[in-house]
Amino acid sequence: MATWFVLAVADQRDYNRRGFVPISDRMPHIFVNPSCTDLKRIILKQAWEQAGWLAKAQTANKTGYPYYQAHKFYLGTEWNSTADRMSRWRSRFIRKNLERLGDLFSAKVDKHEVIYWYCEDEQSKCAPGQVSGMTSNKREGISFPKNSHTTIRCPDFFSLLTVANFHGRADFEYNVMENYEVNNFAVVMLHEVWKYADLVSYPAIKEDQQYIQEGRTEKIWSLARNENTEVAFVTADSYVMDALAIFIHQGLRTSIPPAPRRIVAGPLPAYISVEVPPPAYSDTPPDYWDAVRGLGDPSLAGQLTAIRPLSTPPPETTDTSQ
């Protein structure tokens, strides 16, 4: 390991004043409570890695890729508007938010920014069945300015390891976002990351925006259509769905970024253009997308992917017109 990296890790640890332990030398800004079990640490590291796949797909500025399509779908049609002062302000902060997200998953984090993860909900702050977490941010004045970002992981988060795979899906099904909205730990991890104020999001994500566990596609799609960028740009799941759509669009090279089933099923609205993206996103492991498609080793998707499609296709309809 290079000397500069060792020094960077040591320097980051000096800013940990809670007695937490580093989760990994590759994640020097993240600390977990000492009682966190080895298994839970493994799950957290896997979730972080796979959330990074989504984040990198969203922020890599890959040449030739039409990012504007997914952005319009889930961040609203004014995501890059310069029509007036407020529109320019929002557009600027969306760009900065995406830059900060990319920096975080590339470990380009200021030493004054520290993330704490609790593996147990000791004070019972999580609601029954909640799979996300409880995240808070504050500036700690311990002899120097420092931002801390704390997430309490709800118990059900650690049951999200099981994933499913596509088997015999029609190409149509790859465009349907509902096939990907089933809870998985990478998406839940990214949801909490978007609530890290200043480190990732500015202005801060709305506090009342919790992880949506049912009907997430329609809710976020409708929010982008009805309330547009003004609300979407401070909503965690708007960014998360945007990242997921880009990741799938790039990896499976679908004709459009995944959208709600009702949109894909009918004639596409005029604002949706069909444009197959460049070759698959390259940061995922070898044979990853073949496994997702069901063309390779079926177990590979279960081992590697954080994407959990519906386990069974929708029922076939019988043509009774003849």
Short mmCIF file of C-alpha atoms in Angstrom, two decimals:
data_model
loop_
_atom_site.label_atom_id
_atom_site.label_comp_id
_atom_site.label_asym_id
_atom_site.label_seq_id
_atom_site.Cartn_x
_atom_site.Cartn_y
_atom_site.Cartn_z
CA MET A 1 0.00 0.00 0.00
CA ALA A 2 1.38 3.40 -0.92
CA THR A 3 2.77 5.50 1.94
CA TRP A 4 0.48 8.43 1.16
CA PHE A 5 -2.60 6.20 1.48
CA VAL A 6 -1.44 4.84 4.85
CA LEU A 7 -0.96 8.40 6.08
CA ALA A 8 -4.37 9.41 4.73
CA VAL A 9 -6.05 6.53 6.56
CA ALA A 10 -4.23 7.35 9.80
CA ASP A 11 -5.14 11.01 9.46
CA GLN A 12 -8.79 10.15 8.90
CA ARG A 13 -8.83 7.91 11.97
CA ASP A 14 -7.59 10.80 14.10
CA TYR A 15 -10.91 12.52 13.42
CA ASN A 16 -12.95 9.65 14.84
CA ARG A 17 -13.80 10.75 18.38
CA ARG A 18 -16.57 8.23 19.18
CA GLY A 19 -14.39 5.19 19.61
CA PHE A 20 -15.86 3.56 16.51
CA VAL A 21 -13.70 1.31 14.34
CA PRO A 22 -12.86 1.75 10.64
CA ILE A 23 -14.94 -0.54 8.49
CA SER A 24 -12.18 -0.89 5.90
CA ASP A 25 -8.87 0.70 4.94
CA ARG A 26 -10.44 1.30 1.53
CA MET A 27 -13.21 3.33 3.20
CA PRO A 28 -11.14 5.44 5.64
CA HIS A 29 -13.89 7.98 6.30
CA ILE A 30 -16.47 5.40 7.50
CA PHE A 31 -16.60 3.98 11.02
CA VAL A 32 -18.91 1.40 12.62
CA ASN A 33 -19.82 0.85 16.25
CA PRO A 34 -17.48 -1.68 17.92
CA SER A 35 -20.27 -4.21 18.58
CA CYS A 36 -21.07 -4.55 14.87
CA THR A 37 -20.63 -8.22 13.96
CA ASP A 38 -18.28 -9.43 11.24
CA LEU A 39 -21.23 -10.59 9.13
CA LYS A 40 -22.93 -7.21 9.31
CA ARG A 41 -19.68 -5.49 8.37
CA ILE A 42 -19.41 -7.72 5.32
CA ILE A 43 -22.98 -6.86 4.31
CA LEU A 44 -22.31 -3.15 4.77
CA LYS A 45 -19.15 -3.29 2.66
CA GLN A 46 -20.94 -5.19 -0.10
CA ALA A 47 -23.84 -2.74 -0.04
CA TRP A 48 -21.42 0.19 -0.23
CA GLU A 49 -19.53 -1.36 -3.15
CA GLN A 50 -22.69 -2.05 -5.12
CA ALA A 51 -24.22 1.34 -4.32
CA GLY A 52 -20.98 2.65 -5.80
CA TRP A 53 -21.80 0.91 -9.08
CA LEU A 54 -25.02 2.92 -9.28
CA ALA A 55 -23.31 6.14 -8.23
CA LYS A 56 -20.51 5.76 -10.76
CA ALA A 57 -22.96 5.00 -13.55
CA GLN A 58 -24.83 8.19 -12.62
CA THR A 59 -21.79 10.45 -12.29
CA ALA A 60 -19.09 9.14 -14.66
CA ASN A 61 -20.02 11.45 -17.57
CA LYS A 62 -19.48 8.64 -20.03
CA THR A 63 -18.91 10.00 -23.53
CA GLY A 64 -21.89 9.45 -25.79
CA TYR A 65 -24.31 8.41 -23.07
CA PRO A 66 -27.64 10.36 -23.01
CA TYR A 67 -27.82 11.15 -19.29
CA TYR A 68 -30.57 13.69 -19.96
CA GLN A 69 -33.11 10.92 -20.56
CA ALA A 70 -33.07 9.44 -17.06
CA HIS A 71 -32.60 12.89 -15.53
CA LYS A 72 -35.83 14.06 -17.18
CA PHE A 73 -37.61 10.91 -16.04
CA TYR A 74 -36.73 11.15 -12.34
CA LEU A 75 -35.29 14.63 -11.63
CA GLY A 76 -37.85 16.53 -13.71
CA THR A 77 -37.76 18.32 -17.04
CA GLU A 78 -36.08 21.37 -15.51
CA TRP A 79 -33.05 19.49 -14.15
CA ASN A 80 -30.73 21.68 -16.25
CA SER A 81 -33.00 24.66 -16.92
CA THR A 82 -31.53 28.16 -17.16
CA ALA A 83 -34.89 29.87 -17.69
CA ASP A 84 -34.72 32.04 -14.56
CA ARG A 85 -32.59 32.62 -11.47
CA MET A 86 -34.19 29.87 -9.37
CA SER A 87 -33.96 27.36 -12.23
CA ARG A 88 -30.28 28.14 -12.71
CA TRP A 89 -29.74 27.80 -8.95
CA ARG A 90 -31.37 24.35 -8.85
CA SER A 91 -29.54 23.16 -11.96
CA ARG A 92 -26.22 24.23 -10.49
CA PHE A 93 -26.82 22.36 -7.25
CA ILE A 94 -27.94 19.20 -9.03
CA ARG A 95 -24.63 19.22 -10.90
CA LYS A 96 -22.70 19.87 -7.69
CA ASN A 97 -24.61 17.14 -5.84
CA LEU A 98 -23.73 14.60 -8.51
CA GLU A 99 -20.09 15.69 -8.40
CA ARG A 100 -20.00 15.26 -4.63
CA LEU A 101 -21.58 11.81 -4.89
CA GLY A 102 -18.92 10.76 -7.38
CA ASP A 103 -16.18 12.11 -5.13
CA LEU A 104 -17.54 10.22 -2.12
CA PHE A 105 -17.45 6.85 -3.86
CA SER A 106 -13.99 7.65 -5.23
CA ALA A 107 -12.78 8.32 -1.65
CA LYS A 108 -12.15 11.99 -2.45
CA VAL A 109 -13.47 13.11 0.92
CA ASP A 110 -12.23 15.98 3.06
CA LYS A 111 -10.68 14.77 6.31
CA HIS A 112 -13.23 16.81 8.27
CA GLU A 113 -16.09 14.67 6.92
CA VAL A 114 -16.74 11.52 8.96
CA ILE A 115 -19.47 8.89 8.55
CA TYR A 116 -20.66 6.78 11.49
CA TRP A 117 -22.75 3.64 11.07
CA TYR A 118 -24.64 1.90 13.87
CA CYS A 119 -25.39 -1.76 13.12
CA GLU A 120 -28.07 -1.95 15.83
CA ASP A 121 -31.11 0.19 16.52
CA GLU A 122 -30.54 0.29 20.28
CA GLN A 123 -32.98 3.15 20.89
CA SER A 124 -35.75 1.68 18.69
CA LYS A 125 -35.86 4.64 16.32
CA CYS A 126 -36.78 2.52 13.28
CA ALA A 127 -40.42 1.94 12.42
CA PRO A 128 -41.66 -1.67 12.19
CA GLY A 129 -40.62 -3.13 8.84
CA GLN A 130 -38.42 -0.16 7.95
CA VAL A 131 -35.54 -1.32 5.74
CA SER A 132 -33.59 1.89 5.33
CA GLY A 133 -32.16 3.70 8.32
CA MET A 134 -32.21 6.84 10.42
CA THR A 135 -29.68 9.41 9.25
CA SER A 136 -28.64 12.64 10.95
CA ASN A 137 -26.00 15.27 10.25
CA LYS A 138 -24.28 17.75 12.51
CA ARG A 139 -21.21 19.89 12.81
CA GLU A 140 -19.07 18.80 15.73
CA GLY A 141 -16.89 21.52 17.21
CA ILE A 142 -14.19 19.38 18.79
CA SER A 143 -11.24 21.77 18.50
CA PHE A 144 -11.89 22.07 14.77
CA PRO A 145 -14.86 22.28 12.38
CA LYS A 146 -16.03 18.82 11.38
CA ASN A 147 -19.14 17.37 9.81
CA SER A 148 -20.39 14.01 11.04
CA HIS A 149 -23.01 11.93 9.28
CA THR A 150 -24.64 9.18 11.31
CA THR A 151 -26.84 6.34 10.05
CA ILE A 152 -28.57 3.85 12.32
CA ARG A 153 -29.16 0.71 10.27
CA CYS A 154 -32.60 -0.76 10.84
CA PRO A 155 -32.64 -4.52 11.54
CA ASP A 156 -34.46 -5.41 8.32
CA PHE A 157 -31.66 -3.88 6.24
CA PHE A 158 -29.52 -6.91 6.95
CA SER A 159 -32.12 -9.28 5.48
CA LEU A 160 -31.86 -7.72 2.01
CA LEU A 161 -29.04 -9.98 0.78
CA THR A 162 -31.24 -12.36 -1.22
CA VAL A 163 -31.47 -11.36 -4.86
CA ALA A 164 -33.35 -12.73 -7.85
CA ASN A 165 -32.51 -13.09 -11.51
CA PHE A 166 -34.18 -12.74 -14.88
CA HIS A 167 -35.26 -15.98 -16.51
CA GLY A 168 -36.97 -16.00 -19.88
CA ARG A 169 -38.00 -12.36 -19.82
CA ALA A 170 -39.17 -10.67 -23.00
CA ASP A 171 -37.07 -7.67 -24.01
CA PHE A 172 -40.04 -5.49 -23.09
CA GLU A 173 -39.64 -6.40 -19.44
CA TYR A 174 -36.14 -4.94 -19.23
CA ASN A 175 -37.62 -1.46 -19.76
CA VAL A 176 -40.04 -1.76 -16.83
CA MET A 177 -38.71 -0.02 -13.72
CA GLU A 178 -41.10 -1.87 -11.41
CA ASN A 179 -38.99 -4.96 -12.12
CA TYR A 180 -36.11 -3.36 -10.24
CA GLU A 181 -37.81 -1.55 -7.39
CA VAL A 182 -37.95 -4.50 -5.00
CA ASN A 183 -35.88 -3.65 -1.94
CA ASN A 184 -32.17 -4.38 -2.21
CA PHE A 185 -29.32 -3.23 -0.04
CA ALA A 186 -27.45 -1.21 -2.69
CA VAL A 187 -30.46 1.01 -3.40
CA VAL A 188 -31.22 1.40 0.31
CA MET A 189 -27.57 2.28 0.99
CA LEU A 190 -27.62 4.93 -1.75
CA HIS A 191 -30.85 6.37 -0.35
CA GLU A 192 -29.15 7.01 3.00
CA VAL A 193 -26.03 8.42 1.35
CA TRP A 194 -28.14 11.04 -0.40
CA LYS A 195 -29.20 12.29 3.04
CA TYR A 196 -25.61 13.18 3.99
CA ALA A 197 -26.00 16.96 4.02
CA ASP A 198 -23.17 19.03 2.52
CA LEU A 199 -21.07 15.90 2.00
CA VAL A 200 -23.42 14.90 -0.85
CA SER A 201 -26.64 16.91 -0.88
CA TYR A 202 -27.04 20.67 -0.75
CA PRO A 203 -29.58 21.97 0.01
CA ALA A 204 -30.22 19.13 2.43
CA ILE A 205 -32.65 16.42 1.36
CA LYS A 206 -36.12 17.01 2.78
CA GLU A 207 -36.29 15.39 6.21
CA ASP A 208 -39.73 13.92 5.61
CA GLN A 209 -38.55 11.96 2.58
CA GLN A 210 -38.30 8.37 3.78
CA TYR A 211 -37.38 5.38 1.66
CA ILE A 212 -40.49 4.41 -0.31
CA GLN A 213 -41.04 0.66 -0.05
CA GLU A 214 -44.21 0.25 -2.12
CA GLY A 215 -45.01 1.73 -5.52
CA ARG A 216 -41.76 3.67 -5.59
CA THR A 217 -41.57 3.90 -9.39
CA GLU A 218 -44.97 5.55 -9.80
CA LYS A 219 -44.51 7.87 -6.83
CA ILE A 220 -41.15 9.21 -7.96
CA TRP A 221 -42.20 9.37 -11.61
CA SER A 222 -45.36 11.31 -10.68
CA LEU A 223 -43.39 13.63 -8.42
CA ALA A 224 -41.07 14.50 -11.33
CA ARG A 225 -44.03 15.05 -13.65
CA ASN A 226 -46.32 16.98 -11.26
CA GLU A 227 -43.96 18.85 -8.94
CA ASN A 228 -41.00 18.81 -11.28
CA THR A 229 -37.41 19.62 -10.38
CA GLU A 230 -38.37 22.06 -7.63
CA VAL A 231 -39.22 19.12 -5.35
CA ALA A 232 -37.30 16.29 -7.03
CA PHE A 233 -33.89 17.85 -6.46
CA VAL A 234 -34.34 17.68 -2.67
CA THR A 235 -35.84 14.15 -2.68
CA ALA A 236 -33.46 11.25 -2.02
CA ASP A 237 -35.34 8.65 -4.04
CA SER A 238 -35.45 10.91 -7.11
CA TYR A 239 -31.66 10.72 -7.28
CA VAL A 240 -31.68 7.01 -6.41
CA MET A 241 -34.16 6.10 -9.14
CA ASP A 242 -32.19 8.24 -11.58
CA ALA A 243 -29.01 6.29 -10.75
CA LEU A 244 -30.77 2.93 -11.00
CA ALA A 245 -32.28 3.82 -14.38
CA ILE A 246 -28.90 4.89 -15.77
CA PHE A 247 -27.18 1.77 -14.41
CA ILE A 248 -29.73 -0.56 -16.03
CA HIS A 249 -29.90 1.44 -19.27
CA GLN A 250 -26.13 1.31 -19.69
CA GLY A 251 -25.70 -2.28 -18.56
CA LEU A 252 -28.58 -3.96 -20.39
CA ARG A 253 -28.54 -1.44 -23.25
CA THR A 254 -32.30 -1.10 -23.17
CA SER A 255 -34.03 1.12 -25.73
CA ILE A 256 -34.93 3.64 -23.01
CA PRO A 257 -34.01 4.05 -19.33
CA PRO A 258 -36.45 1.92 -17.31
CA ALA A 259 -39.79 3.67 -16.78
CA PRO A 260 -43.15 2.77 -15.19
CA ARG A 261 -44.92 -0.21 -16.75
CA ARG A 262 -47.90 1.89 -17.86
CA ILE A 263 -45.55 4.23 -19.78
CA VAL A 264 -43.64 1.42 -21.47
CA ALA A 265 -46.84 -0.49 -22.33
CA GLY A 266 -48.45 2.30 -24.33
CA PRO A 267 -47.25 4.56 -27.13
CA LEU A 268 -44.24 6.40 -25.70
CA PRO A 269 -44.84 10.08 -24.91
CA ALA A 270 -43.16 12.57 -27.23
CA TYR A 271 -40.60 13.55 -24.58
CA ILE A 272 -39.14 10.01 -24.54
CA SER A 273 -36.63 9.26 -27.27
CA VAL A 274 -35.45 5.76 -28.12
CA GLU A 275 -31.65 5.70 -28.04
CA VAL A 276 -29.64 2.55 -27.31
CA PRO A 277 -26.64 3.59 -25.20
CA PRO A 278 -22.95 2.74 -25.74
CA PRO A 279 -21.59 -0.67 -24.60
CA ALA A 280 -22.18 -1.93 -21.09
CA TYR A 281 -20.97 -0.13 -18.00
CA SER A 282 -17.48 -1.48 -17.32
CA ASP A 283 -17.02 -1.32 -13.53
CA THR A 284 -19.15 -4.38 -12.79
CA PRO A 285 -17.52 -7.85 -12.49
CA PRO A 286 -16.93 -10.07 -15.56
CA ASP A 287 -20.07 -11.78 -16.91
CA TYR A 288 -22.25 -9.69 -14.58
CA TRP A 289 -24.79 -8.61 -17.17
CA ASP A 290 -24.98 -12.04 -18.79
CA ALA A 291 -25.91 -13.40 -15.38
CA VAL A 292 -28.58 -10.72 -14.95
CA ARG A 293 -30.01 -11.62 -18.36
CA GLY A 294 -29.98 -15.29 -17.44
CA LEU A 295 -27.49 -16.13 -20.19
CA GLY A 296 -24.61 -17.12 -17.94
CA ASP A 297 -24.20 -18.90 -14.63
CA PRO A 298 -27.50 -18.24 -12.78
CA SER A 299 -25.75 -18.19 -9.41
CA LEU A 300 -23.51 -15.30 -10.46
CA ALA A 301 -26.33 -12.78 -10.32
CA GLY A 302 -27.26 -13.98 -6.86
CA GLN A 303 -23.70 -13.51 -5.70
CA LEU A 304 -22.94 -10.18 -7.30
CA THR A 305 -25.94 -8.08 -8.16
CA ALA A 306 -27.80 -5.67 -5.93
CA ILE A 307 -30.56 -5.48 -8.51
CA ARG A 308 -33.51 -7.62 -7.52
CA PRO A 309 -36.13 -7.94 -10.30
CA LEU A 310 -39.50 -9.51 -9.74
CA SER A 311 -39.06 -13.25 -9.27
CA THR A 312 -41.85 -14.15 -11.70
CA PRO A 313 -42.98 -12.47 -14.92
CA PRO A 314 -46.48 -11.01 -15.19
CA PRO A 315 -49.15 -13.52 -16.26
CA GLU A 316 -49.51 -14.09 -19.97
CA THR A 317 -52.77 -13.02 -21.57
CA THR A 318 -54.68 -15.33 -23.89
CA ASP A 319 -55.82 -13.99 -27.25
CA THR A 320 -59.56 -14.73 -27.44
CA SER A 321 -60.22 -12.71 -30.58
CA GLN A 322 -59.99 -15.73 -32.87
#
